Tab-separated table of C-alpha atoms and ligand atoms in Angstrom:
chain	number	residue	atom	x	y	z
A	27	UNK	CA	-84.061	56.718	18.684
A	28	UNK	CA	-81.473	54.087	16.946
A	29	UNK	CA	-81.271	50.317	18.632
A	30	UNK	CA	-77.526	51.023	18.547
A	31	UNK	CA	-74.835	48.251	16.590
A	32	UNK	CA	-73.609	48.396	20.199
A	33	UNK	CA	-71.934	44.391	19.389
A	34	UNK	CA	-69.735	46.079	16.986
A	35	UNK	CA	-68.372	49.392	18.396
A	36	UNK	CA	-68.711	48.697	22.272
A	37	UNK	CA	-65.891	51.051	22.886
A	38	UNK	CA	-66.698	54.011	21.018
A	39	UNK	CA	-70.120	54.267	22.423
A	40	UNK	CA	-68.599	54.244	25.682
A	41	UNK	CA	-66.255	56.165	25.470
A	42	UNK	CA	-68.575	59.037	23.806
A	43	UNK	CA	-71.713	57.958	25.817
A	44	UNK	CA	-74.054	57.579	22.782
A	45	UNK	CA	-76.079	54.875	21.148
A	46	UNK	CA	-74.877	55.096	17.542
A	47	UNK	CA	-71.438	54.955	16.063
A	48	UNK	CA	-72.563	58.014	14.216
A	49	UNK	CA	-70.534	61.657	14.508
A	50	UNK	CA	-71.586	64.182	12.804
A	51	UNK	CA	-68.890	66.940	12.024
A	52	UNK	CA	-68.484	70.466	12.991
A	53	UNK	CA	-68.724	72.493	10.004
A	54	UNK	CA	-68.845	76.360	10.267
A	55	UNK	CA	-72.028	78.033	9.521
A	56	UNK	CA	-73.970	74.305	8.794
A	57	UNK	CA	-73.358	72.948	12.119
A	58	UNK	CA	-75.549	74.747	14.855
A	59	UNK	CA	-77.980	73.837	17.581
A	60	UNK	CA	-80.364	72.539	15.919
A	61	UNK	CA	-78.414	70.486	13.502
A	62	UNK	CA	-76.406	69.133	16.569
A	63	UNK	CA	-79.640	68.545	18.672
A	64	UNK	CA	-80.965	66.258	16.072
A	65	UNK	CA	-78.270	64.079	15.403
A	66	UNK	CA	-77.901	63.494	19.369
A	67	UNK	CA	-81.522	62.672	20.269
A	68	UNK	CA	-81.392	60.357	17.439
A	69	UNK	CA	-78.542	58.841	19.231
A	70	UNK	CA	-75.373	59.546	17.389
A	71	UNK	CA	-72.987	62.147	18.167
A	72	UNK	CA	-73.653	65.982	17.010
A	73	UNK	CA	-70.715	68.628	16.585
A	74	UNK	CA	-71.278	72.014	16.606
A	75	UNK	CA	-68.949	73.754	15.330
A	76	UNK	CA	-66.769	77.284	17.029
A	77	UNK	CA	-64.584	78.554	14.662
A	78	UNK	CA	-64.500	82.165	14.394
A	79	UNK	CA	-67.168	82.788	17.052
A	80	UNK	CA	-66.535	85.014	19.850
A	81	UNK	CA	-66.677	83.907	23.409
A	82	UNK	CA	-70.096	84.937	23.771
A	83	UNK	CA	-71.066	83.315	20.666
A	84	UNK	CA	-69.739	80.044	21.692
A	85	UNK	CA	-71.110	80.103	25.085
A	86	UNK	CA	-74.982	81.008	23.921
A	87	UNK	CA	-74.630	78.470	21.010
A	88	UNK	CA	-73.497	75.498	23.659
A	89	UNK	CA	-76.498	76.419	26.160
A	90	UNK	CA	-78.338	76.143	22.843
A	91	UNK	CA	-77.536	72.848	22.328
A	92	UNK	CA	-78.293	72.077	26.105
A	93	UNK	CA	-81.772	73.664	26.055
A	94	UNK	CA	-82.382	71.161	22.945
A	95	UNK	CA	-81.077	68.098	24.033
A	96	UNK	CA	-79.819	65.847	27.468
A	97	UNK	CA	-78.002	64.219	25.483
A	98	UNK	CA	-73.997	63.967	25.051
A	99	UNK	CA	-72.509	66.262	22.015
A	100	UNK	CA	-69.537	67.982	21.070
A	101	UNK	CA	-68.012	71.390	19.697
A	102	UNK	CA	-65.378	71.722	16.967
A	103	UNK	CA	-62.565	74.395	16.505
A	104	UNK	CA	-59.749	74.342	14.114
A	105	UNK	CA	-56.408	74.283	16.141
A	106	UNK	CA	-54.452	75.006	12.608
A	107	UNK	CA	-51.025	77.115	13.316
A	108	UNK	CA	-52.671	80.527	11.228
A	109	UNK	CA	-55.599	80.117	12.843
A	110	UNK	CA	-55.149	80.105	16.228
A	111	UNK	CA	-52.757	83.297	15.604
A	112	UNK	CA	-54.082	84.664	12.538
A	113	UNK	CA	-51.018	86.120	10.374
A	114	UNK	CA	-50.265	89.525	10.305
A	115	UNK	CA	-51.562	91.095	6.999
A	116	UNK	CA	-48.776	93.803	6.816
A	117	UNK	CA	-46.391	90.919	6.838
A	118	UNK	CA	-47.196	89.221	3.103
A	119	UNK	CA	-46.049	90.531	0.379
A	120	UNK	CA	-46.983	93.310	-1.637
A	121	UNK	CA	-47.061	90.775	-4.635
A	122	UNK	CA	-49.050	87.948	-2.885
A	123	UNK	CA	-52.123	90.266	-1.871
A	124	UNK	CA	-51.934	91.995	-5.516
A	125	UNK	CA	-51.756	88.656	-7.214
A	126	UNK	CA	-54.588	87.195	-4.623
A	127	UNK	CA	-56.782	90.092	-5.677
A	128	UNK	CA	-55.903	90.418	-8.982
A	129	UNK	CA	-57.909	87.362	-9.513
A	130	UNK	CA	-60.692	88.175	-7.424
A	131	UNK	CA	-61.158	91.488	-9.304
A	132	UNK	CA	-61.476	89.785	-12.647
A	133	UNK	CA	-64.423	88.173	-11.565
A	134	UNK	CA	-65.834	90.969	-9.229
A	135	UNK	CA	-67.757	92.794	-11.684
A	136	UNK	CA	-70.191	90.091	-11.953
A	137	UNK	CA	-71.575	91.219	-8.693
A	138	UNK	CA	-71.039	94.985	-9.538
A	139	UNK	CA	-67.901	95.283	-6.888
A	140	UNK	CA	-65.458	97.885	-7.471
A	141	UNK	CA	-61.844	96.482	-7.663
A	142	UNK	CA	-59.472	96.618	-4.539
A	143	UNK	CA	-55.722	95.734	-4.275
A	144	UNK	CA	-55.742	96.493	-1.045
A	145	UNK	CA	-54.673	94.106	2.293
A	146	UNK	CA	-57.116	92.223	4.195
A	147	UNK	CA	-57.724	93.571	7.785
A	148	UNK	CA	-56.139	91.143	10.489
A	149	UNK	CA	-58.049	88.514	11.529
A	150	UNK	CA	-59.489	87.994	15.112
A	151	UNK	CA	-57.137	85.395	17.194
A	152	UNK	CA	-60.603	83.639	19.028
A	153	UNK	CA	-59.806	79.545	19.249
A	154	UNK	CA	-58.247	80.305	22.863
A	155	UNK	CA	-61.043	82.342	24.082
A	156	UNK	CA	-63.803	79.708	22.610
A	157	UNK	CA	-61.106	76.782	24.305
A	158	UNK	CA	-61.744	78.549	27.778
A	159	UNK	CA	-65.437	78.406	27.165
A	160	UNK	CA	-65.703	75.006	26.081
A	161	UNK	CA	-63.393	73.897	29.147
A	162	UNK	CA	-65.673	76.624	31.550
A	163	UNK	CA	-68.829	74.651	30.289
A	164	UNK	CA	-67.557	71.442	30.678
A	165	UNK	CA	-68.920	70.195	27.124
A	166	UNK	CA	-69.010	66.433	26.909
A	167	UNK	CA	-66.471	66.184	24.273
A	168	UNK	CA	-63.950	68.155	22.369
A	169	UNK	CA	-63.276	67.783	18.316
A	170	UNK	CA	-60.173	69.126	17.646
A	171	UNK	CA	-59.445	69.513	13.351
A	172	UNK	CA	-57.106	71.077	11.252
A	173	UNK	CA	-53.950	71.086	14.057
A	174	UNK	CA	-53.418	68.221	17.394
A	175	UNK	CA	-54.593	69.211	20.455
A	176	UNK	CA	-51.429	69.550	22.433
A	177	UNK	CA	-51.296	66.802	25.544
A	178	UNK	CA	-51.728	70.250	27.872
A	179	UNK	CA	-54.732	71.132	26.718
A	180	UNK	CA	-56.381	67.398	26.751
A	181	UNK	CA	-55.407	67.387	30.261
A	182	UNK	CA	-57.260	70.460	30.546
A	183	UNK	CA	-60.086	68.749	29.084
A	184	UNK	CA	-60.085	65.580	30.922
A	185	UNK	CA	-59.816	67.447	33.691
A	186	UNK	CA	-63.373	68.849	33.402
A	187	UNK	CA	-64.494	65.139	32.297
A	188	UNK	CA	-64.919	66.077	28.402
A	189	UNK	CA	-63.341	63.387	25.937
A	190	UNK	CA	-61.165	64.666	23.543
A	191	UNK	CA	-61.568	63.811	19.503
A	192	UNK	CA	-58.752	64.598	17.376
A	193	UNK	CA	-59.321	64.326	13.265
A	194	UNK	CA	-56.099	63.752	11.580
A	195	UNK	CA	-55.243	62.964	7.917
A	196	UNK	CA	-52.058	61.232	8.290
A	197	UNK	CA	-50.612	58.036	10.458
A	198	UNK	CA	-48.142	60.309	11.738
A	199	UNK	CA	-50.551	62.504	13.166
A	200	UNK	CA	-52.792	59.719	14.260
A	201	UNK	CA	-49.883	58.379	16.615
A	202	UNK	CA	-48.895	61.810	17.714
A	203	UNK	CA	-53.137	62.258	18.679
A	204	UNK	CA	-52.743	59.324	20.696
A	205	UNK	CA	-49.638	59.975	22.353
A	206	UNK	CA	-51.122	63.336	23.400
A	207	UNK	CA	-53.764	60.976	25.002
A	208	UNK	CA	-56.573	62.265	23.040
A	209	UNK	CA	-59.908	59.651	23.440
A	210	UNK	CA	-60.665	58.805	19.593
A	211	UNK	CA	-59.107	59.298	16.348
A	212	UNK	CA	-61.147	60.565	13.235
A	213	UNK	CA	-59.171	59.381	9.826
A	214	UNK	CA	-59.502	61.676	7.342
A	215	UNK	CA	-59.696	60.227	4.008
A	216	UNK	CA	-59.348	62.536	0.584
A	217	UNK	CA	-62.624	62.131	-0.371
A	218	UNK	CA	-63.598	64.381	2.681
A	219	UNK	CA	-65.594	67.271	2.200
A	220	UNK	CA	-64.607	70.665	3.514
A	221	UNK	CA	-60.934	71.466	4.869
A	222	UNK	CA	-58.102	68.684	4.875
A	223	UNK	CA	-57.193	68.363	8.805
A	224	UNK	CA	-53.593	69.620	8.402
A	225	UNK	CA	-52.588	71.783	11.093
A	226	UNK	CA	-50.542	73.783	9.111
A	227	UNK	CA	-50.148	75.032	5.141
A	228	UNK	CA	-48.540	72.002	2.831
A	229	UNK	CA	-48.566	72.454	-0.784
A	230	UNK	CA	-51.491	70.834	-2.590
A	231	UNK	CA	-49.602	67.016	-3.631
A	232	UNK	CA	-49.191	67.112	0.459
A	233	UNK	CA	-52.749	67.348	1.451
A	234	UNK	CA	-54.147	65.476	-0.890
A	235	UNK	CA	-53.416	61.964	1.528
A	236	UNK	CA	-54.994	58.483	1.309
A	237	UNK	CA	-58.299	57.237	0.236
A	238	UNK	CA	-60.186	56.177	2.770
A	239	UNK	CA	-60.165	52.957	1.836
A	240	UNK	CA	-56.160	52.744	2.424
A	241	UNK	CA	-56.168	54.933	5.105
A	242	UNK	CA	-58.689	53.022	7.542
A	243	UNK	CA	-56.876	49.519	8.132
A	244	UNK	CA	-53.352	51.713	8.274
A	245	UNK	CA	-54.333	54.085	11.162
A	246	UNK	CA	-56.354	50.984	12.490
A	247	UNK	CA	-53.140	49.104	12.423
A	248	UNK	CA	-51.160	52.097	13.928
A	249	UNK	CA	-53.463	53.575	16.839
A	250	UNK	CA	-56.657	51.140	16.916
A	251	UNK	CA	-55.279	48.993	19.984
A	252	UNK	CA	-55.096	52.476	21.735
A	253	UNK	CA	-58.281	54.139	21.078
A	254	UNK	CA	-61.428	53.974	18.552
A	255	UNK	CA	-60.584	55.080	15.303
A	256	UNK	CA	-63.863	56.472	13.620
A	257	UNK	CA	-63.704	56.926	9.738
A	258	UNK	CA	-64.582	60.424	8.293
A	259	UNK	CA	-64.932	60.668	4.171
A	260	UNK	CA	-67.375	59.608	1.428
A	261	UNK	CA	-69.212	58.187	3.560
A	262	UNK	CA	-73.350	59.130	3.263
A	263	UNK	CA	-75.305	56.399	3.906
A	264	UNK	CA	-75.417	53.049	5.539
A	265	UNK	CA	-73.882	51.065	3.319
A	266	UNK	CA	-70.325	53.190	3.906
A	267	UNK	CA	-71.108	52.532	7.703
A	268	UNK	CA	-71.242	48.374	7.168
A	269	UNK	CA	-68.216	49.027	5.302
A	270	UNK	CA	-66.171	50.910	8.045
A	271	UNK	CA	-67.264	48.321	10.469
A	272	UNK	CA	-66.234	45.351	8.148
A	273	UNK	CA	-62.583	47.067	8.239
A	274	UNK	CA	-62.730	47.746	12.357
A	275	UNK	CA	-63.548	50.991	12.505
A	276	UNK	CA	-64.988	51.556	15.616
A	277	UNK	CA	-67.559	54.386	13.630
A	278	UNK	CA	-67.701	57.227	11.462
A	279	UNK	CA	-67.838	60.587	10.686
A	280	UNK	CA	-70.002	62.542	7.920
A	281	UNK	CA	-70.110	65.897	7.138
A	282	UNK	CA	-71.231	66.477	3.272
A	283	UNK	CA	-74.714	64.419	4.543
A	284	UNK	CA	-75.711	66.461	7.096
A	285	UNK	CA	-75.152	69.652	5.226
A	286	UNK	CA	-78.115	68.467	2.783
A	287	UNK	CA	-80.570	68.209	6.156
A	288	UNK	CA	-83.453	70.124	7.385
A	289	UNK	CA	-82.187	71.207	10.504
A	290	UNK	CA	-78.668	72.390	8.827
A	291	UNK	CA	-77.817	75.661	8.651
A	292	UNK	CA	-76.569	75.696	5.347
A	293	UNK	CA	-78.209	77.768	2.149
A	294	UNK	CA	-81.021	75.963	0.552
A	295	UNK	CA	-78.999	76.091	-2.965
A	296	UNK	CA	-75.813	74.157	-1.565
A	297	UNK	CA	-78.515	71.745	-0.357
A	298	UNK	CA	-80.245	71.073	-3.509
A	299	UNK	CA	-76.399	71.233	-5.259
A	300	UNK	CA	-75.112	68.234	-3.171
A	301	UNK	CA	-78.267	66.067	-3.834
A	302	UNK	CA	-78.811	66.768	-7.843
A	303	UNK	CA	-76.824	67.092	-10.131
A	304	UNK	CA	-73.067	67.623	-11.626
A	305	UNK	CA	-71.153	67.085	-8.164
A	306	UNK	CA	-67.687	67.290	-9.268
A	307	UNK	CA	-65.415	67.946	-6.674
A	308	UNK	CA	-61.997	69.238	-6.670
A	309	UNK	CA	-59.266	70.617	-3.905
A	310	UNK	CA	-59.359	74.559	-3.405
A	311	UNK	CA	-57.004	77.130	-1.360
A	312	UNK	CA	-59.143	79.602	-3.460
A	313	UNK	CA	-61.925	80.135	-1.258
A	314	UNK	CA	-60.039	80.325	2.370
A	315	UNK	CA	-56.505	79.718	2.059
A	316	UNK	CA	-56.484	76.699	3.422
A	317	UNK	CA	-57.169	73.558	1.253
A	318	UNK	CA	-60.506	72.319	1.241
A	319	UNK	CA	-62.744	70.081	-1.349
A	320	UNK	CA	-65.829	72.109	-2.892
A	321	UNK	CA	-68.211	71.349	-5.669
A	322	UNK	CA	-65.873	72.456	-8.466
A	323	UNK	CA	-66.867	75.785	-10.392
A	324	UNK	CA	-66.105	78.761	-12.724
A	325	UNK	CA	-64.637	80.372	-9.420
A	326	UNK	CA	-62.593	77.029	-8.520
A	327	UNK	CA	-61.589	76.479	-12.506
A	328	UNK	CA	-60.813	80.136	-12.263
A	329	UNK	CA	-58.285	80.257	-9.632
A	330	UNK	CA	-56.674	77.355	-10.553
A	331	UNK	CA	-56.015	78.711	-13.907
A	332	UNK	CA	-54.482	81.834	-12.242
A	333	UNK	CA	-52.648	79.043	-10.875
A	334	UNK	CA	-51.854	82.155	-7.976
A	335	UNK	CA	-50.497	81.881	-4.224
A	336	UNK	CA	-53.907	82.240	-1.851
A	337	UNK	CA	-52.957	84.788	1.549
A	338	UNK	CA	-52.417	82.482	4.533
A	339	UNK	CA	-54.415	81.631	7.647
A	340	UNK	CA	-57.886	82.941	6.864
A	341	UNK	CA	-56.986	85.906	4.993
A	342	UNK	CA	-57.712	84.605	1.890
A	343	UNK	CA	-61.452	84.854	3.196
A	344	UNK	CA	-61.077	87.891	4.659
A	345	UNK	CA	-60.556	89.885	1.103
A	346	UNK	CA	-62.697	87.710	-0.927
A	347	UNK	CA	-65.544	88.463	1.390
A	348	UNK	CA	-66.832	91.315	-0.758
A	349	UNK	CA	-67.538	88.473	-3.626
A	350	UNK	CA	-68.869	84.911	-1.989
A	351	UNK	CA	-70.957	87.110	0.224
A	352	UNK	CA	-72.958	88.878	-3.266
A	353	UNK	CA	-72.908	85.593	-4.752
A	354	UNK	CA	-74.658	84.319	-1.499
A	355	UNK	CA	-77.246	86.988	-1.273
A	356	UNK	CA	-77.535	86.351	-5.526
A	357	UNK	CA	-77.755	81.714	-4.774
A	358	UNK	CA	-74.882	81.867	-7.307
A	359	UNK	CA	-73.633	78.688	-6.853
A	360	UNK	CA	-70.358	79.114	-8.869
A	361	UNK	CA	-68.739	81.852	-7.113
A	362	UNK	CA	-69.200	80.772	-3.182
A	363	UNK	CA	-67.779	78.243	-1.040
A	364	UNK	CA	-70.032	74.817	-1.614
A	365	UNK	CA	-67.855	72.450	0.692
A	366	UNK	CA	-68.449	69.150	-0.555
A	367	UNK	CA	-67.148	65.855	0.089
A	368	UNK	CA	-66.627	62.924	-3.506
A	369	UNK	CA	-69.747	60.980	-1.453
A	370	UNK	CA	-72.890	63.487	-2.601
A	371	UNK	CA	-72.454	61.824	-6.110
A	372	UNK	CA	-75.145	59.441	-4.894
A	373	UNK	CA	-76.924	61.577	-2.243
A	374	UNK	CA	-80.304	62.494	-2.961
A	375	UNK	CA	-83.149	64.014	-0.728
A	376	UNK	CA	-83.101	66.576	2.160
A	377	UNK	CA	-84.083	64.083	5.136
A	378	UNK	CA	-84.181	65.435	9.137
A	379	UNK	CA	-80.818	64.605	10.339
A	380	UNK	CA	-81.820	62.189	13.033
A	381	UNK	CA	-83.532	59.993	10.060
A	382	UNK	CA	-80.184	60.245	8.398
A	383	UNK	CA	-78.503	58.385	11.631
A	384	UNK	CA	-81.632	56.324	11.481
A	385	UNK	CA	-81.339	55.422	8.173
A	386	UNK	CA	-77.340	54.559	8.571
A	387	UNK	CA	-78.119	52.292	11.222
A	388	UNK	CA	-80.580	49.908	9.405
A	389	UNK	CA	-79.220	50.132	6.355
A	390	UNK	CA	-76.079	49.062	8.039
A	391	UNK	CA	-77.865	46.267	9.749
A	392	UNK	CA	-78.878	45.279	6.640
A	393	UNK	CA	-76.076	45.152	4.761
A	394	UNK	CA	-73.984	43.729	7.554
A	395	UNK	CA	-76.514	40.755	7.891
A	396	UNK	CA	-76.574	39.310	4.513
A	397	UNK	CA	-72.541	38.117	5.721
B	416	FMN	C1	-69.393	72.056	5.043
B	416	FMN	C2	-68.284	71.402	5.801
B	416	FMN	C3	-67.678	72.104	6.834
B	416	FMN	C4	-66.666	71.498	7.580
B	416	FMN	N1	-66.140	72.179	8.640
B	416	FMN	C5	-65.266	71.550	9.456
B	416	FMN	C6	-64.848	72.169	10.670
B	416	FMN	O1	-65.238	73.292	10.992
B	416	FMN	N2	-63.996	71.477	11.460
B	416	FMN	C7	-63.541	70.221	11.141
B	416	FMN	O2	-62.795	69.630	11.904
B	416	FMN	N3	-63.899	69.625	9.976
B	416	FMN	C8	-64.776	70.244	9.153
B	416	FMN	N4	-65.197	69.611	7.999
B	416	FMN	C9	-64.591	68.332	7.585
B	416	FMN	C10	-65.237	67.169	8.291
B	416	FMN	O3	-64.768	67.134	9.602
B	416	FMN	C11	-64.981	65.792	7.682
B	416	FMN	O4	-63.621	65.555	7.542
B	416	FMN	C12	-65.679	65.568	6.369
B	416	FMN	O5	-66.904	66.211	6.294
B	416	FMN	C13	-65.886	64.081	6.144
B	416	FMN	O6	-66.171	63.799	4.814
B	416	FMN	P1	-67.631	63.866	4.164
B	416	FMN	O7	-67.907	65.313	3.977
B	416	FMN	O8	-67.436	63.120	2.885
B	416	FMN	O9	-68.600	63.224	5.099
B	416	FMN	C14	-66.222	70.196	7.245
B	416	FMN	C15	-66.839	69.509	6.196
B	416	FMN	C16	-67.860	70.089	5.478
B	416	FMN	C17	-68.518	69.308	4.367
């Protein structure tokens, strides 16, 4: 358990009931019990993440976490326009899904997959079903990314006394967060691993936002006399917390650290990818059709050379499922999904998670004292 750097970020430990100033983010098929357990008995805030479980899914996975931990946590969904009402497949363009799979099937046969122009099947419409369950449960907070939870649905929330987190990428959004009455603010900087939190499709120039660096003191200046404003991108260790602090965050947020964990779900080769290693990263629709950043590889050099429109929502992932999911079973790590944020350049090891909030926490101490 951290001695918390309660002195600096009184209100965001109070306001989340924790001990650190430490969130960990949801992130699909990294982000389970165990992972979330961890961070919270250490002290800091774990995520788990919902999107595209069922109801049943999410409801198991949250007891989970409870059976694990007494602690405070939270769960994640995406509240993005095509995913909360997945787009209807029959409804994009005969040329869109050829050109989409066009470039999947020049680089199927290095799995052995027979070619397909065909459609994706429609995707499952779950976030309002898993919102039910979260609200049903009464989880301690709420992490809406990738869309703002409307001010209904945090009155829902704060209703069953769960605090509502909304990450946002833009000023604009931040304000709009706030003026929904959401709790705390997560800035998104560009160096952030996984998906940009847009709530709907902008071209690439559109997501591609501030630094971090730029963004912090702006949404500070815009929202930070409402609510804490906790810092999510390139940051993975303590020195990126002192940092934060020094520029009045109230916290932060990590994700590309806690994928490289022992208790994260994540495949063993995307672990020993983001601590070793070339870790170029680069923005890709490729993988999901939504814009995300990923260790850049022959798949992400590939489709940007095709230079071709990805199928909205999720569909993109939906019809190159056939492909990540051989080069999963083969650890190819050039042709699947290795979310990373710019941060893992200087990453190394694969530490428990709750030494990785340990570890922020000193080494923020630290840093913080030599002022
Ligand atoms: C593997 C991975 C999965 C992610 N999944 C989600 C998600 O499901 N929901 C969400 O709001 N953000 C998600 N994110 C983005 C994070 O919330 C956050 O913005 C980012 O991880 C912060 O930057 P960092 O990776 O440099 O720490 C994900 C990030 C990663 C690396």
């Amino acid at each position: 358990m951290v001695s918390s750097l309660s002195s600096l970020s009184p209100r965001l430990l109070h306001v989340l009931g924790v001990q650190a100033p430490v969130l960990q983010s949801g992130m699909r098929g990294v982000a389970g019990p165990e992972l979330v357990a961890a961070v919270c008995n250490a002290g800091g805030l774990g995520v788990l993440a919902a999107l595209r479980l069922d109801p049943d899914q999410v409801r198991i996975a949250i007891r989970s976490v409870r059976e694990l931990t007494d602690k405070p946590f939270g769960v994640n969904i995406w509240l993005h326009d095509d995913v909360r009402t997945s787009p209807d497949p029959e409804a994009i363009p005969d040329d869109v899904v050829q050109g989409a799979q066009s470039v999947l099937n020049e680089l199927r046969p290095r799995f052995d997959l027979e070619p397909t122009l065909e459609r994706p099947e429609a995707g499952a419409d779950l976030v309002d079903s898993a919102l039910e369950v979260m609200i049903e449960e009464r989880i301690p907070v709420f992490s809406a990314g990738l869309g703002l939870p409307e001010a209904s649905l945090v009155k829902r929330f704060h209703g069953v006394g769960t605090k509502v987190v909304s990450m946002v990428a833009t000023i604009e959004d931040g304000l709009a967060a706030v003026e929904n009455d959401v709790d705390v603010v997560v800035a998104q900087g560009t160096e952030s691993g996984g998906h940009r939190s847009y709530g709907t499709k902008l071209a690439k120039q559109d997501v591609l936002g501030s630094s971090t660096l730029t963004l912090v003191p702006e949404m500070i200046d815009a929202v930070g006399a409402s609510v804490p404003v906790v810092v999510a991108g390139g940051i993975v260790d303590g020195r990126g917390l002192a940092a934060m602090l020094a520029l009045g965050a109230d916290g932060v947020l990590l994700g590309t650290r806690f994928v490289a964990t022992k208790e994260s779900a994540a495949a063993d080769i995307w672990k020993q990818r983001l601590t070793s290693g070339q870790r170029n990263t680069t923005l890709t629709d490729g993988f999901t059709g939504q814009w995300a950043r990923v260790l850049q590889s022959e798949f992400t050099e590939h489709w940007d050379a095709a230079n071709t429109e990805a199928l909205p929502g999720l569909l993109q992932a939906t019809a190159g499922a056939d492909l990540f999911a051989a080069a999963k079973k083969q650890d190819d790590d050039q042709m699947q999904p290795l979310y990373a944020g710019a941060g893992a350049r200087t990453m190394s090891g694969i530490p428990g998670a709750g030494q990785v909030v340990e570890q922020l926490v000193a080494e923020a101490r630290t840093s913080l004292s030599r002022w």
